[in-house]
CSV table of C-alpha atoms in Angstrom, one decimal:
chain,number,residue,atom,x,y,z
A,27,MET,CA,3.2,4.6,-1.1
A,28,ARG,CA,4.9,5.0,2.2
A,29,ILE,CA,6.6,8.4,2.5
A,30,VAL,CA,8.4,10.4,5.2
A,31,LEU,CA,8.7,14.2,5.0
A,32,MET,CA,11.5,15.5,7.1
A,33,GLY,CA,12.5,19.0,8.0
A,34,PRO,CA,12.3,21.6,10.8
A,35,PRO,CA,8.9,22.8,12.1
A,36,GLY,CA,7.8,25.6,9.8
A,37,ALA,CA,9.6,24.3,6.7
A,38,GLY,CA,6.3,23.6,5.0
A,39,LYS,CA,6.0,19.8,5.7
A,40,GLY,CA,2.4,20.1,6.6
A,41,THR,CA,1.5,22.3,3.7
A,42,GLN,CA,3.2,20.0,1.2
A,43,ALA,CA,1.9,16.8,2.9
A,44,ILE,CA,-1.7,17.8,2.5
A,45,VAL,CA,-1.3,18.3,-1.2
A,46,LEU,CA,0.8,15.2,-1.8
A,47,ALA,CA,-1.3,12.9,0.4
A,48,ASP,CA,-4.5,14.0,-1.4
A,49,LYS,CA,-2.9,13.4,-4.8
A,50,LEU,CA,-1.7,10.0,-3.8
A,51,GLY,CA,-4.9,9.0,-1.9
A,52,ILE,CA,-3.0,8.2,1.3
A,53,PRO,CA,-3.5,9.6,4.8
A,54,HIS,CA,-1.3,12.5,6.0
A,55,ILE,CA,-0.1,11.5,9.4
A,56,SER,CA,1.4,14.3,11.4
A,57,THR,CA,3.0,13.7,14.8
A,58,GLY,CA,1.9,17.2,15.8
A,59,ALA,CA,-1.7,16.3,15.1
A,60,ILE,CA,-1.3,12.9,16.8
A,61,PHE,CA,0.1,14.7,19.9
A,62,ARG,CA,-2.7,17.3,19.9
A,63,ASP,CA,-5.4,14.5,19.5
A,64,HIS,CA,-4.0,12.5,22.5
A,65,VAL,CA,-3.6,15.7,24.6
A,66,SER,CA,-7.2,16.9,23.9
A,67,ARG,CA,-8.6,13.4,24.6
A,68,GLY,CA,-6.6,13.2,27.9
A,69,THR,CA,-5.2,9.8,27.1
A,70,ASP,CA,-2.4,8.5,29.3
A,71,LEU,CA,0.1,9.1,26.5
A,72,GLY,CA,-1.4,12.6,25.8
A,73,VAL,CA,-1.0,13.6,29.5
A,74,GLN,CA,2.7,12.5,29.3
A,75,ALA,CA,3.3,14.2,26.0
A,76,GLY,CA,1.6,17.4,27.1
A,77,ALA,CA,4.0,17.9,29.9
A,78,TYR,CA,6.9,18.0,27.4
A,79,ILE,CA,5.1,20.0,24.8
A,80,ASN,CA,4.0,22.7,27.2
A,81,HIS,CA,7.7,23.3,28.2
A,82,GLY,CA,8.8,23.4,24.5
A,83,HIS,CA,10.6,20.1,24.7
A,84,TYR,CA,10.5,17.2,22.3
A,85,VAL,CA,8.2,14.3,23.4
A,86,PRO,CA,10.4,11.3,24.3
A,87,ASP,CA,10.8,8.6,21.7
A,88,ALA,CA,8.9,6.0,23.8
A,89,ILE,CA,5.8,8.1,23.9
A,90,THR,CA,6.1,9.2,20.3
A,91,ASN,CA,6.7,5.7,19.0
A,92,ALA,CA,3.7,4.3,20.9
A,93,MET,CA,1.4,7.0,19.4
A,94,VAL,CA,2.7,6.5,15.8
A,95,ARG,CA,2.5,2.7,16.1
A,96,ASP,CA,-1.2,3.1,17.1
A,97,ARG,CA,-1.9,5.5,14.2
A,98,LEU,CA,-0.1,3.3,11.6
A,99,ALA,CA,-2.2,0.3,12.8
A,100,ARG,CA,-5.4,2.0,11.7
A,101,PRO,CA,-7.1,0.6,8.5
A,102,ASP,CA,-6.6,3.8,6.4
A,103,ALA,CA,-2.8,3.5,6.7
A,104,ALA,CA,-2.7,-0.1,5.4
A,105,ALA,CA,-2.2,0.8,1.8
A,106,GLY,CA,0.2,3.7,2.5
A,107,PHE,CA,0.8,6.9,4.4
A,108,LEU,CA,2.7,10.1,4.4
A,109,LEU,CA,4.5,10.7,7.8
A,110,ASP,CA,5.1,14.3,8.7
A,111,GLY,CA,7.4,15.0,11.6
A,112,TYR,CA,8.4,11.3,12.3
A,113,PRO,CA,10.9,9.9,12.6
A,114,ARG,CA,12.9,12.7,14.3
A,115,THR,CA,15.7,10.7,15.9
A,116,LEU,CA,17.9,7.8,14.8
A,117,ALA,CA,16.2,5.7,17.5
A,118,GLN,CA,12.8,6.5,15.9
A,119,VAL,CA,14.1,5.5,12.5
A,120,GLY,CA,15.0,2.1,13.9
A,121,VAL,CA,11.5,1.7,15.5
A,122,LEU,CA,9.8,2.8,12.2
A,123,ASP,CA,11.9,0.3,10.3
A,124,GLU,CA,10.9,-2.4,12.8
A,125,MET,CA,7.2,-1.5,12.6
A,126,LEU,CA,7.3,-1.8,8.8
A,127,ALA,CA,9.5,-4.9,8.7
A,128,GLN,CA,7.1,-6.7,10.9
A,129,GLN,CA,4.5,-6.3,8.1
A,130,GLY,CA,7.0,-7.0,5.3
A,131,LEU,CA,7.0,-3.4,4.3
A,132,ALA,CA,9.5,-0.6,3.8
A,133,LEU,CA,9.5,3.1,3.0
A,134,ASP,CA,9.2,4.1,-0.6
A,135,ARG,CA,10.5,7.7,-0.3
A,136,VAL,CA,12.1,10.1,2.2
A,137,VAL,CA,11.9,13.8,1.4
A,138,GLU,CA,13.8,16.5,3.3
A,139,LEU,CA,12.6,20.1,3.2
A,140,THR,CA,15.0,22.8,4.3
A,141,CYS,CA,14.4,26.4,5.2
A,142,ASP,CA,16.3,29.4,6.5
A,143,VAL,CA,16.1,29.6,10.4
A,144,ASP,CA,14.8,33.1,10.5
A,145,GLU,CA,12.1,32.2,7.9
A,146,VAL,CA,11.1,29.3,10.1
A,147,VAL,CA,10.9,31.5,13.2
A,148,ASP,CA,8.7,34.1,11.3
A,149,ARG,CA,6.4,31.3,9.9
A,150,LEU,CA,6.0,29.7,13.3
A,151,LEU,CA,5.3,33.0,15.1
A,152,LYS,CA,2.6,33.7,12.5
A,153,ARG,CA,1.2,30.2,12.9
A,154,ALA,CA,1.1,30.7,16.7
A,155,ILE,CA,-1.1,33.8,16.2
A,156,ASP,CA,-3.3,32.2,13.6
A,157,GLN,CA,-3.8,28.9,15.5
A,158,GLY,CA,-3.5,30.1,19.1
A,159,ARG,CA,-0.6,27.6,19.7
A,160,ALA,CA,1.0,28.3,23.0
A,161,ASP,CA,4.0,26.1,22.2
A,162,ASP,CA,5.1,28.4,19.4
A,163,THR,CA,6.9,31.2,21.2
A,164,GLU,CA,10.2,32.6,19.7
A,165,GLU,CA,12.2,31.2,22.6
A,166,VAL,CA,10.8,27.8,22.2
A,167,ILE,CA,11.1,27.9,18.4
A,168,ARG,CA,14.7,28.9,18.5
A,169,HIS,CA,15.4,26.2,21.1
């Protein structure tokens, strides 16, 4: 299965993705985790992404697409995956479609999670405290 979970940060994508990916036996691929991995390893893409993340901005499509393309090329994603946080823009949708079409594949499901804005803010502020995430301030979350 190739699945995309969509929704705002804090809507529960990561929580649901862990359960669903485990049940289906496919990797949970989170763009947030991909970003943090590249930033912590100091890759060229990670340095570029970090500059945006640290200011509370979305990472540009070109950087995000390159990171996701690299992750989907790993052997564990060959039989399926669950994407969490990607695609986020129409341009990313087109790139993902192209990535899959090049392999003769398509998505099986797209699931959108919704959540009240104030609930999202509360969840993300709690997550910031629990995980020490500097990018999760109320101003950045609301932006």
